[in-house]
Coordinates of N, CA, C and O in Angstrom, one line a residue:
M1 N 7.4 28.7 10.7 CA 7.3 27.4 11.4 C 7.4 26.3 10.1 O 6.7 26.3 9.4
K2 N 7.7 25.5 9.4 CA 7.4 24.7 8.6 C 7.5 23.7 9.3 O 7.1 23.3 10.2
L3 N 6.6 22.7 8.1 CA 6.2 21.9 8.3 C 6.6 19.9 7.9 O 6.4 20.5 6.5
I4 N 7.3 19.9 8.3 CA 7.7 18.2 7.2 C 7.1 17.2 7.3 O 6.4 16.6 8.3
L5 N 7.0 16.5 6.0 CA 5.5 15.4 5.9 C 6.6 14.3 5.8 O 7.5 14.0 4.9
A6 N 7.2 12.8 6.7 CA 8.4 12.7 6.2 C 7.0 10.7 5.7 O 6.9 9.6 6.9
S7 N 6.4 11.2 4.8 CA 5.5 10.2 3.8 C 6.2 10.6 2.7 O 5.9 11.3 2.5
S8 N 5.6 9.0 2.1 CA 5.8 9.6 0.4 C 4.0 8.9 0.2 O 4.1 8.7 -1.6
S9 N 3.5 9.3 0.8 CA 2.5 8.5 0.6 C 2.2 9.4 -0.8 O 1.7 10.9 0.1
P10 N 1.1 9.6 -1.3 CA 0.4 10.9 -2.4 C -0.6 11.6 -2.0 O -1.2 13.3 -1.8
R11 N -1.2 10.0 -1.6 CA -3.2 10.7 -0.9 C -2.3 11.5 0.5 O -3.2 12.6 0.6
R12 N -1.4 10.7 1.9 CA -1.4 12.3 2.8 C -0.9 13.7 2.3 O -0.9 14.7 2.4
A13 N -0.8 13.4 1.3 CA 0.9 15.6 0.5 C -0.6 15.7 0.4 O -0.4 16.9 0.3
E14 N -1.6 15.0 -0.5 CA -2.8 16.1 -1.5 C -3.8 15.6 -0.5 O -4.3 17.0 -0.5
I15 N -4.2 15.7 0.5 CA -4.4 15.9 2.0 C -4.8 17.8 2.5 O -5.2 18.4 2.5
L16 N -2.8 16.9 2.8 CA -2.2 19.0 2.8 C -2.5 20.0 1.8 O -2.7 21.2 2.4
R17 N -2.6 19.1 0.8 CA -1.9 20.4 0.5 C -3.1 20.8 -0.3 O -3.3 22.3 -0.2
D18 N -4.8 20.1 -0.3 CA -5.8 20.3 -0.1 C -6.6 22.0 1.1 O -7.7 22.2 0.3
A19 N -5.7 21.2 1.8 CA -5.6 22.8 3.1 C -6.0 23.6 2.8 O -5.5 24.4 4.4
G20 N -4.7 24.2 2.3 CA -4.2 24.9 2.1 C -2.2 24.9 3.1 O -3.0 26.1 3.1
I21 N -2.1 23.6 3.6 CA -1.1 24.2 4.3 C 0.2 23.7 3.6 O 0.3 22.7 2.9
V22 N 1.2 24.1 3.8 CA 2.1 24.3 2.6 C 3.3 23.3 3.9 O 3.4 23.9 5.1
F23 N 3.6 22.9 3.3 CA 4.8 21.8 3.6 C 5.7 21.1 2.6 O 5.3 21.8 1.7
E24 N 6.5 21.1 2.9 CA 8.6 19.3 2.1 C 7.9 18.2 2.7 O 7.8 17.6 4.0
N25 N 8.4 17.5 1.4 CA 8.8 16.3 1.8 C 9.5 15.6 1.9 O 10.9 16.1 2.2
F26 N 9.8 14.4 3.4 CA 11.2 13.9 3.6 C 10.8 12.3 3.9 O 9.8 12.2 4.8
V27 N 11.0 11.5 3.1 CA 11.0 10.0 2.5 C 12.4 9.4 4.2 O 12.7 9.4 3.7
A28 N 11.4 9.1 4.8 CA 11.9 8.5 5.8 C 11.7 6.8 5.6 O 11.0 5.9 5.6
Q29 N 12.5 6.0 5.8 CA 12.3 4.1 5.1 C 12.9 3.6 6.1 O 13.4 3.4 7.3
I30 N 12.1 3.4 7.2 CA 12.6 2.5 8.6 C 11.4 0.8 7.8 O 11.1 0.9 6.7
N31 N 11.2 0.1 8.3 CA 10.8 -1.5 8.2 C 9.6 -0.7 9.1 O 9.5 -1.7 10.4
E32 N 8.4 -1.5 7.8 CA 7.8 -1.2 8.2 C 6.7 -2.8 8.1 O 5.3 -2.9 9.2
A33 N 7.3 -3.6 9.1 CA 6.0 -5.1 9.9 C 5.7 -4.6 10.6 O 6.2 -4.3 11.3
A34 N 4.6 -5.8 11.0 CA 4.3 -5.5 11.8 C 5.6 -6.5 13.4 O 5.7 -7.2 12.6
H35 N 5.3 -6.7 14.0 CA 5.6 -6.8 15.3 C 4.8 -8.3 15.5 O 3.7 -7.7 15.8
P36 N 5.5 -9.3 15.8 CA 4.9 -10.4 16.3 C 3.7 -10.5 17.4 O 4.4 -9.3 18.3
G37 N 2.4 -10.0 17.7 CA 1.5 -10.3 18.1 C 0.9 -8.9 18.4 O -0.1 -8.4 19.8
E38 N 2.0 -7.9 17.6 CA 1.2 -6.3 18.2 C 0.1 -6.5 17.6 O -0.2 -6.2 16.4
S39 N -0.1 -5.3 18.4 CA -1.9 -5.0 17.6 C -2.3 -3.6 16.8 O -0.9 -3.8 16.7
A40 N -2.7 -3.6 16.0 CA -3.7 -2.3 15.5 C -2.1 -1.1 15.8 O -1.6 -0.5 14.9
Q41 N -2.8 -1.4 16.4 CA -3.2 0.9 17.4 C -2.0 0.8 17.6 O -0.6 1.4 17.1
A42 N -1.5 -0.5 18.1 CA -0.1 -0.8 19.0 C 0.9 0.1 17.6 O 2.4 0.8 17.2
M43 N 0.7 -0.8 16.4 CA 1.8 -0.9 14.8 C 1.9 0.9 14.2 O 3.0 1.3 14.0
V44 N 0.2 1.5 14.5 CA 0.1 2.6 13.2 C 1.8 3.1 14.3 O 1.5 4.6 13.9
V45 N 1.0 3.5 15.7 CA 2.2 4.4 16.3 C 3.1 4.4 16.7 O 4.0 5.4 16.8
R46 N 3.1 3.7 16.6 CA 4.6 2.2 16.5 C 5.9 2.9 15.9 O 7.1 3.5 15.3
L47 N 4.8 2.7 14.0 CA 5.7 3.3 13.0 C 5.4 4.5 12.6 O 6.7 5.6 11.6
A48 N 4.5 5.8 13.2 CA 4.8 6.8 12.8 C 5.3 7.4 13.2 O 5.6 8.5 13.0
E49 N 5.6 7.3 14.5 CA 7.1 8.1 15.4 C 7.6 7.6 14.6 O 9.1 8.5 14.7
A50 N 8.4 6.2 14.8 CA 9.9 6.3 13.3 C 10.3 6.9 12.8 O 11.6 7.4 12.0
K51 N 9.0 6.5 11.9 CA 9.2 7.9 10.6 C 9.1 9.1 11.2 O 10.1 9.8 10.0
A52 N 8.7 9.0 11.9 CA 9.6 11.1 12.4 C 10.0 11.3 12.8 O 11.5 12.4 12.7
R53 N 10.5 10.4 13.9 CA 12.0 10.2 14.7 C 13.3 10.4 13.5 O 14.4 10.9 13.0
V54 N 13.2 9.3 12.3 CA 14.2 9.4 11.4 C 14.1 10.3 10.2 O 16.0 11.2 10.1
A55 N 13.2 11.0 10.1 CA 13.2 11.9 9.5 C 13.5 13.5 10.0 O 14.7 14.1 9.4
A56 N 13.5 13.8 10.9 CA 14.0 14.2 12.4 C 15.0 14.3 12.4 O 16.6 15.2 12.3
G57 N 15.3 13.3 12.5 CA 17.2 12.6 13.0 C 18.5 13.3 12.0 O 19.6 13.8 11.8
Q58 N 17.4 13.3 10.4 CA 18.4 12.9 9.0 C 18.0 14.8 9.1 O 19.1 15.4 8.3
I59 N 16.9 15.3 9.6 CA 16.9 16.9 9.4 C 18.3 17.5 10.4 O 19.1 18.1 10.4
G60 N 17.8 17.1 11.6 CA 18.1 17.8 12.2 C 18.4 20.0 12.7 O 17.4 20.3 12.3
S61 N 19.4 20.4 12.2 CA 19.0 21.9 12.1 C 19.1 23.3 10.1 O 19.1 24.1 10.8
T62 N 18.9 21.1 10.0 CA 19.3 22.0 8.1 C 17.8 22.5 8.1 O 17.8 23.4 7.5
K63 N 17.1 22.8 8.7 CA 15.1 23.2 8.7 C 14.8 24.6 9.4 O 14.6 25.2 9.3
G64 N 15.6 24.2 9.7 CA 15.9 25.2 11.7 C 14.1 25.5 11.7 O 13.8 23.4 12.5
S65 N 13.2 26.1 12.3 CA 12.2 25.8 13.1 C 11.8 24.9 12.0 O 10.9 25.4 10.9
C66 N 10.9 23.8 12.7 CA 10.0 23.0 12.0 C 9.5 21.7 12.6 O 9.6 21.5 13.6
I67 N 8.0 21.6 12.6 CA 7.7 20.6 12.7 C 7.6 19.2 12.1 O 7.6 19.2 10.7
V68 N 8.1 18.3 12.0 CA 8.5 16.3 11.6 C 7.3 15.9 12.4 O 6.5 15.4 12.9
V69 N 6.3 15.7 10.4 CA 5.0 14.5 10.9 C 5.1 12.7 10.1 O 5.2 13.4 9.1
G70 N 4.6 12.5 11.2 CA 4.4 10.3 10.3 C 3.9 10.2 10.7 O 2.4 10.4 11.8
A71 N 3.0 9.6 9.8 CA 1.6 8.7 10.1 C 2.0 7.5 9.3 O 3.1 7.5 8.3
D72 N 1.2 6.3 10.2 CA 1.0 5.3 9.7 C 0.0 4.8 9.9 O -0.9 5.0 10.8
T73 N -0.7 4.4 8.7 CA -2.2 3.4 8.7 C -2.4 2.5 8.8 O -1.7 1.2 7.3
A74 N -3.5 1.6 9.0 CA -3.9 0.0 8.7 C -5.1 0.1 8.9 O -5.8 0.9 8.8
V75 N -5.2 -1.5 8.0 CA -7.0 -1.6 8.5 C -7.0 -2.9 9.4 O -6.1 -3.7 9.7
E76 N -8.0 -3.7 10.1 CA -7.9 -4.0 11.4 C -9.5 -4.6 11.2 O -10.6 -3.8 11.1
L77 N -9.8 -6.0 11.4 CA -10.3 -6.4 11.3 C -10.8 -7.7 12.3 O -9.6 -8.4 12.3
D78 N -11.3 -7.9 13.3 CA -11.2 -9.0 14.4 C -9.8 -9.2 14.9 O -9.1 -10.2 14.5
G79 N -9.6 -8.6 14.6 CA -8.2 -7.8 15.3 C -6.9 -8.6 14.0 O -6.1 -8.5 15.1
E80 N -7.3 -8.3 13.1 CA -5.9 -8.7 12.1 C -5.9 -7.6 11.8 O -6.7 -7.0 11.1
I81 N -4.4 -7.2 10.7 CA -3.6 -6.2 10.7 C -4.0 -6.8 9.1 O -3.7 -7.4 8.6
F82 N -4.6 -5.8 8.6 CA -3.8 -5.7 6.8 C -4.1 -4.7 6.1 O -3.6 -3.8 6.3
G83 N -2.5 -4.7 5.8 CA -1.7 -3.7 5.3 C -1.5 -3.9 3.9 O -2.9 -3.5 3.4
K84 N -1.0 -2.7 3.6 CA -0.8 -2.9 2.0 C -0.8 -4.3 0.9 O 0.5 -5.7 1.6
P85 N -1.6 -5.0 0.3 CA -1.2 -6.1 0.0 C 0.0 -6.1 -0.5 O 0.6 -5.1 -1.2
R86 N 0.3 -7.8 -0.5 CA 1.6 -8.1 -1.0 C 1.6 -8.3 -2.7 O 2.7 -7.6 -3.1
D87 N 0.6 -8.3 -2.9 CA -0.1 -9.2 -5.0 C -1.3 -8.9 -5.1 O -2.5 -9.2 -3.8
A88 N -1.3 -9.7 -6.3 CA -2.6 -9.9 -6.8 C -3.9 -10.1 -6.0 O -5.1 -10.4 -5.4
V89 N -3.6 -11.5 -4.7 CA -4.0 -12.9 -5.3 C -4.0 -12.4 -3.7 O -5.5 -12.3 -2.3
H90 N -2.8 -11.7 -2.8 CA -3.5 -10.8 -1.3 C -4.5 -9.7 -1.5 O -4.9 -10.6 -0.3
A91 N -4.8 -9.0 -2.5 CA -5.5 -7.9 -2.8 C -7.6 -8.9 -2.2 O -8.0 -8.1 -2.0
R92 N -6.9 -9.9 -3.0 CA -8.6 -10.4 -3.1 C -8.9 -11.2 -2.2 O -10.0 -10.9 -2.3
E93 N -8.2 -11.3 -1.5 CA -8.4 -12.1 -0.3 C -8.5 -11.3 0.8 O -9.0 -11.4 1.4
M94 N -8.3 -9.9 0.8 CA -8.4 -8.9 1.7 C -9.9 -8.6 1.6 O -10.5 -8.0 2.4
L95 N -10.0 -8.6 -0.1 CA -11.4 -7.5 -0.1 C -13.0 -8.5 1.1 O -14.0 -8.3 0.6
A96 N -12.7 -9.7 -0.1 CA -13.0 -10.6 0.1 C -13.5 -11.0 1.8 O -14.2 -10.3 2.0
A97 N -12.3 -10.3 2.3 CA -13.2 -10.3 4.2 C -13.7 -9.2 4.2 O -14.6 -8.7 5.2
L98 N -13.3 -8.0 3.8 CA -13.6 -7.2 4.1 C -15.5 -7.1 3.6 O -16.2 -6.5 4.9
S99 N -15.7 -7.6 2.5 CA -17.2 -7.6 2.2 C -17.7 -8.2 3.0 O -18.2 -9.0 3.5
G100 N -19.2 -6.7 3.2 CA -19.8 -6.8 4.1 C -19.8 -7.0 5.3 O -20.6 -7.6 5.5
R101 N -18.7 -6.3 5.8 CA -18.8 -6.2 7.0 C -17.7 -5.1 7.7 O -17.6 -4.1 7.1
T102 N -18.2 -4.8 7.9 CA -17.2 -3.4 9.0 C -16.4 -3.1 9.7 O -15.7 -4.6 10.9
H103 N -14.7 -2.4 9.5 CA -13.9 -3.0 9.5 C -12.8 -1.5 10.2 O -14.0 -0.8 10.0
H104 N -12.3 -1.7 11.0 CA -11.5 -0.3 11.8 C -10.7 0.2 10.4 O -10.1 -0.6 10.5
V105 N -10.5 1.9 10.3 CA -9.0 2.6 9.7 C -8.1 3.0 11.0 O -9.2 3.8 11.2
L106 N -7.0 2.7 11.1 CA -6.4 3.4 12.3 C -5.1 3.4 11.3 O -3.9 3.3 11.1
T107 N -4.5 5.5 12.0 CA -4.2 5.3 11.3 C -3.2 6.7 13.0 O -3.6 7.2 13.2
G108 N -2.0 5.9 12.6 CA -1.4 6.5 13.8 C -0.5 8.0 13.2 O 0.4 7.9 12.6
I109 N -0.2 8.7 13.7 CA 0.0 9.8 13.7 C 1.4 11.2 14.7 O 0.8 10.4 16.7
F110 N 2.4 10.8 14.6 CA 3.4 11.6 15.9 C 3.8 13.2 15.4 O 4.7 12.7 14.0
L111 N 4.3 13.7 16.1 CA 5.0 15.0 15.3 C 6.2 15.1 16.1 O 6.0 14.7 18.0
V112 N 6.8 16.1 15.6 CA 8.2 16.3 16.9 C 9.0 17.2 16.2 O 8.6 18.0 14.7
R113 N 9.0 18.1 16.9 CA 9.2 20.1 17.1 C 10.5 19.9 17.4 O 11.0 19.4 18.2
L114 N 11.5 20.7 16.1 CA 12.5 20.4 16.7 C 12.7 22.3 16.0 O 13.0 23.0 15.9
P115 N 13.8 22.8 16.7 CA 14.2 22.5 17.5 C 15.4 21.5 19.2 O 15.4 21.3 19.8
D116 N 13.9 22.2 19.3 CA 13.6 21.6 20.8 C 13.4 20.3 20.5 O 12.7 19.1 22.1
S117 N 12.5 19.1 20.1 CA 12.1 18.1 20.8 C 11.1 17.8 20.9 O 10.1 16.7 21.4
A118 N 10.1 19.0 20.9 CA 8.9 18.5 21.8 C 8.0 17.4 20.8 O 7.8 17.5 20.1
T119 N 7.1 16.6 21.5 CA 6.2 16.0 21.1 C 4.9 15.2 21.2 O 4.7 16.7 22.2
R120 N 3.6 15.6 19.7 CA 2.7 15.3 20.1 C 1.9 13.2 19.2 O 3.0 13.8 18.9
D121 N 1.1 13.0 19.7 CA 1.1 12.0 19.2 C -0.6 11.5 19.9 O -1.1 12.3 20.6
A122 N -0.9 10.8 18.5 CA -2.8 10.2 18.7 C -2.9 8.9 17.4 O -1.9 9.0 17.0
V123 N -3.6 8.7 17.9 CA -4.3 7.4 17.1 C -5.3 7.5 16.6 O -6.6 8.5 17.7
E124 N -5.9 7.9 14.9 CA -7.7 7.8 14.9 C -8.1 7.2 14.7 O -7.2 6.3 14.0
S125 N -9.5 6.5 15.4 CA -9.9 5.7 14.4 C -11.3 6.3 13.5 O -12.1 6.6 14.2
T126 N -11.1 5.0 12.4 CA -12.9 5.1 11.9 C -13.3 4.0 11.0 O -12.3 3.1 10.3
A127 N -14.5 2.9 11.5 CA -15.0 2.5 10.8 C -15.5 2.9 9.4 O -16.1 3.3 9.2
V128 N -16.0 1.1 9.2 CA -15.5 1.5 7.3 C -16.3 0.1 7.0 O -16.1 -0.4 7.6
T129 N -17.5 -0.2 6.7 CA -19.1 -0.5 6.6 C -18.8 -0.9 4.6 O -19.4 -0.2 3.8
F130 N -18.0 -2.0 4.2 CA -18.5 -3.2 2.9 C -20.2 -2.8 3.0 O -20.2 -3.8 3.7
S131 N -20.8 -3.2 1.4 CA -21.0 -3.2 0.8 C -21.1 -5.1 0.5 O -19.3 -4.9 0.3
P132 N -21.7 -5.8 0.2 CA -20.3 -7.0 -0.2 C -20.6 -6.6 -1.6 O -21.5 -6.4 -2.0
M133 N -19.5 -8.1 -2.6 CA -18.5 -7.7 -3.3 C -19.1 -8.6 -3.6 O -18.4 -9.6 -3.4
Q134 N -19.8 -8.9 -5.1 CA -19.5 -10.5 -6.1 C -18.4 -10.6 -6.7 O -17.0 -9.4 -6.3
R135 N -17.9 -11.7 -5.9 CA -16.2 -12.0 -6.8 C -15.7 -11.4 -7.9 O -14.4 -10.8 -8.4
S136 N -16.8 -11.4 -9.3 CA -16.5 -10.3 -10.9 C -16.0 -9.2 -10.1 O -15.3 -8.9 -10.9
E137 N -16.7 -8.6 -9.3 CA -16.5 -7.1 -8.9 C -14.6 -6.2 -8.4 O -14.4 -5.9 -8.1
I138 N -14.9 -7.9 -7.0 CA -13.5 -8.3 -6.7 C -12.7 -8.3 -7.7 O -12.0 -7.1 -8.0
E139 N -12.4 -8.7 -8.8 CA -11.4 -8.9 -9.5 C -11.6 -8.4 -10.7 O -10.1 -7.8 -10.6
T140 N -12.5 -7.4 -10.9 CA -12.6 -6.3 -11.6 C -11.7 -5.3 -10.7 O -10.9 -4.2 -11.9
Y141 N -12.5 -5.5 -9.6 CA -11.5 -3.7 -9.1 C -10.1 -3.7 -9.0 O -9.6 -3.6 -9.0
V142 N -9.4 -4.9 -7.9 CA -8.2 -5.2 -8.3 C -7.3 -5.9 -9.6 O -7.0 -5.1 -9.8
A143 N -8.7 -5.9 -10.8 CA -6.8 -6.0 -12.4 C -7.3 -4.8 -12.3 O -6.3 -4.1 -12.9
S144 N -8.3 -3.6 -11.8 CA -7.9 -2.5 -12.3 C -6.6 -1.6 -11.8 O -5.7 -0.4 -11.6
G145 N -5.7 -1.8 -10.6 CA -4.1 -1.8 -10.4 C -4.8 -0.8 -9.3 O -3.5 -0.7 -8.0
E146 N -5.7 -0.6 -8.4 CA -6.0 0.7 -7.1 C -5.8 -0.1 -6.0 O -4.7 1.2 -5.0
P147 N -5.9 -0.8 -5.5 CA -5.4 -1.7 -4.5 C -4.0 -1.8 -3.7 O -3.8 -2.3 -2.7
T148 N -3.2 -1.6 -5.3 CA -2.3 -2.1 -4.8 C -0.8 -1.7 -3.6 O 0.0 -2.5 -3.2
D149 N -1.3 -1.2 -3.8 CA -0.4 0.4 -2.4 C -1.4 0.9 -1.5 O -0.9 1.9 -0.7
K150 N -2.7 0.4 -1.0 CA -3.1 0.7 -0.1 C -3.7 -0.7 0.9 O -4.2 -1.2 0.7
A151 N -4.0 0.5 1.8 CA -3.4 0.0 3.4 C -5.1 -1.8 2.9 O -6.4 -0.5 3.0
G152 N -5.1 -2.1 3.5 CA -6.5 -2.8 2.7 C -7.2 -3.5 1.8 O -8.2 -3.7 1.9
A153 N -6.6 -3.3 0.8 CA -6.1 -3.4 -0.1 C -7.2 -2.1 -1.2 O -8.3 -2.7 -1.9
Y154 N -7.4 -0.7 -1.1 CA -9.0 -0.7 -1.8 C -8.7 1.2 -0.8 O -7.4 1.5 0.1
A155 N -9.2 2.3 -1.9 CA -9.3 4.2 -1.8 C -10.5 4.3 -2.4 O -11.2 3.5 -2.6
I156 N -11.0 4.1 -0.4 CA -12.5 5.3 0.0 C -12.5 6.1 -1.0 O -14.0 6.9 -1.4
Q157 N -11.6 7.5 -1.8 CA -11.5 8.7 -2.4 C -12.0 8.0 -4.0 O -11.9 8.5 -4.7
G158 N -11.0 6.7 -4.9 CA -11.8 6.2 -5.7 C -12.9 4.7 -6.4 O -13.6 5.7 -5.7
V159 N -12.0 5.0 -7.2 CA -13.1 3.3 -6.8 C -13.7 2.7 -5.9 O -15.3 1.9 -6.0
A160 N -13.5 2.3 -5.0 CA -14.1 1.6 -4.4 C -15.2 2.7 -3.4 O -16.0 1.4 -2.7
G161 N -15.1 4.2 -3.7 CA -16.0 4.4 -2.7 C -17.4 3.4 -3.2 O -18.9 3.4 -2.1
R162 N -17.7 2.8 -4.3 CA -18.3 2.8 -4.9 C -18.6 1.8 -3.4 O -20.3 1.3 -3.7
Y163 N -18.3 0.8 -2.9 CA -18.6 0.0 -2.0 C -19.4 0.0 -1.1 O -19.0 -1.0 0.4
I164 N -18.5 1.0 -0.9 CA -18.6 1.1 1.0 C -19.8 2.2 1.6 O -20.5 2.8 0.7
S165 N -20.6 2.0 2.5 CA -21.9 1.9 2.7 C -22.3 2.8 3.7 O -22.9 3.8 3.9
R166 N -21.0 3.3 4.5 CA -21.4 3.3 5.7 C -19.9 3.8 6.4 O -18.8 3.4 6.2
I167 N -19.2 5.5 6.7 CA -18.3 5.2 8.1 C -18.1 5.4 9.1 O -19.5 7.0 9.0
E168 N -18.1 6.0 10.0 CA -18.2 6.2 11.1 C -16.9 7.4 11.8 O -16.1 5.6 12.2
G169 N -16.3 8.7 11.6 CA -16.0 9.2 12.5 C -14.6 9.6 10.6 O -15.7 10.1 10.2
C170 N -13.5 9.5 11.2 CA -13.3 10.5 10.4 C -12.8 10.5 8.9 O -12.3 9.3 8.7
Y171 N -13.4 10.8 7.5 CA -13.4 10.5 6.4 C -11.4 10.7 5.6 O -11.3 9.6 5.2
F172 N -10.9 11.8 5.7 CA -9.6 11.7 5.8 C -8.3 10.0 6.8 O -7.7 10.3 5.6
N173 N -8.9 10.0 8.0 CA -8.1 8.9 8.3 C -8.6 8.2 7.4 O -7.4 7.3 7.7
V174 N -9.2 7.3 7.1 CA -9.5 6.7 5.9 C -8.4 6.8 4.9 O -7.9 5.7 3.9
V175 N -8.9 8.2 4.2 CA -7.1 8.0 3.2 C -6.1 8.3 3.5 O -5.5 7.9 2.3
G176 N -5.2 9.0 4.7 CA -4.7 7.7 5.4 C -4.0 9.7 6.1 O -2.5 9.1 6.3
L177 N -4.8 10.3 6.4 CA -4.4 11.6 7.1 C -5.8 12.7 8.3 O -5.8 13.3 7.7
P178 N -5.5 12.2 9.0 CA -6.8 12.7 10.0 C -6.9 14.0 10.3 O -6.2 14.8 11.4
L179 N -7.1 15.2 8.6 CA -7.0 16.0 9.4 C -7.4 16.4 10.5 O -6.1 17.7 10.9
A180 N -8.6 16.5 10.9 CA -8.7 17.7 11.8 C -7.7 17.3 12.7 O -7.1 18.5 14.3
R181 N -7.8 16.3 13.4 CA -6.8 15.8 14.3 C -5.6 16.4 14.1 O -4.9 16.6 15.3
L182 N -4.5 16.3 13.0 CA -3.3 16.8 12.9 C -3.6 18.5 13.0 O -2.2 18.9 13.7
H183 N -4.2 19.3 13.2 CA -4.5 20.1 12.2 C -4.6 20.5 13.8 O -3.2 21.9 14.3
A184 N -5.0 20.2 14.7 CA -4.8 20.0 16.3 C -3.5 20.5 16.9 O -3.0 21.4 18.0
L185 N -3.0 19.1 17.5 CA -1.9 18.4 17.1 C -0.9 19.6 16.5 O 0.3 20.6 17.7
L186 N -1.4 19.9 15.5 CA -0.1 21.3 15.1 C -0.1 22.5 15.9 O 1.0 23.3 15.9
R187 N -1.5 23.3 16.0 CA -1.8 24.8 16.9 C -1.3 23.9 18.2 O -0.3 25.0 18.8
E188 N -1.6 22.5 19.0 CA -0.2 23.1 20.3 C 0.9 22.6 20.1 O 1.3 23.2 20.9
L189 N 1.2 22.3 19.2 CA 2.5 23.0 19.3 C 3.3 24.0 17.7 O 4.7 24.6 18.4
G190 N 2.5 25.3 18.1 CA 2.1 26.6 18.0 C 3.1 26.9 16.3 O 2.4 27.6 16.6
W191 N 2.6 25.9 15.8 CA 1.9 26.0 14.3 C 1.2 26.8 13.9 O -0.2 26.6 14.8
S192 N 0.8 27.5 13.1 CA -0.5 28.8 12.8 C 0.4 28.7 11.1 O 1.1 28.8 11.1
P193 N -1.1 28.3 10.2 CA -1.0 28.9 8.6 C -0.5 30.2 8.0 O 0.2 30.3 7.3
E194 N -0.6 31.0 9.5 CA 0.2 32.5 9.1 C 2.0 32.8 9.6 O 2.2 33.7 8.8
K195 N 1.9 32.3 10.9 CA 3.7 31.8 10.6 C 4.4 31.8 9.6 O 4.4 30.4 8.6

C-alpha cells in the first residue's frame, strides 16, 4: 500500500525518509489562515484534513490502494497561534514572546485510505521551554534565515536547539510530524512497510 505525503515540508519528508518509510510527495494547495476565534488545536485538525482531502481528491484512483497523509503544525502560547512569520520583524516578535517561556507545539494529522475513504486523525501536543534569549541572539538567529518558514519562527533541529532547555512529549512533533503517532494510525489502516 503506497503512502502519499500531502505536504511541501522538507522536514516532514526527512522524518519519513530517516525512519525508512517509503512515500511519495503530493503538494496540496490550501488556504492556511486561521479562522477568527479558532483555537490552535482546531486549526491544525482542520488544515491537516483539508490537505489530505484535497490531495486524495486529486489523486483519485490513479495511485491504486494508498494512504494519503495530511499534517499541519502550529505553536500556541497563552491561546495565541504562532504560525510561520510574515517577515523578519514578525519573527523577532515571536521569538521575544517565546523567550524564557513554555509553549505548546500542536500537529494535526489526518489520514485517508483510498479507494475506500477510511480515515484516521489525531493531534499531538509537545511542551517546549525556551531559555531566555538576549536581543542580540534573537537578531542573529533571525538574520540566519532559519526562522523564515517555521511555525513559531524556529527549528528545534537547527540553530534554535541551543535555546531549548526542555521538551515534554514527542520531539518529531516539534519538527513537524509526530512519527510514533503516525505509525500507529498507519497500522490501524492496514499499512506496513513490508507490503
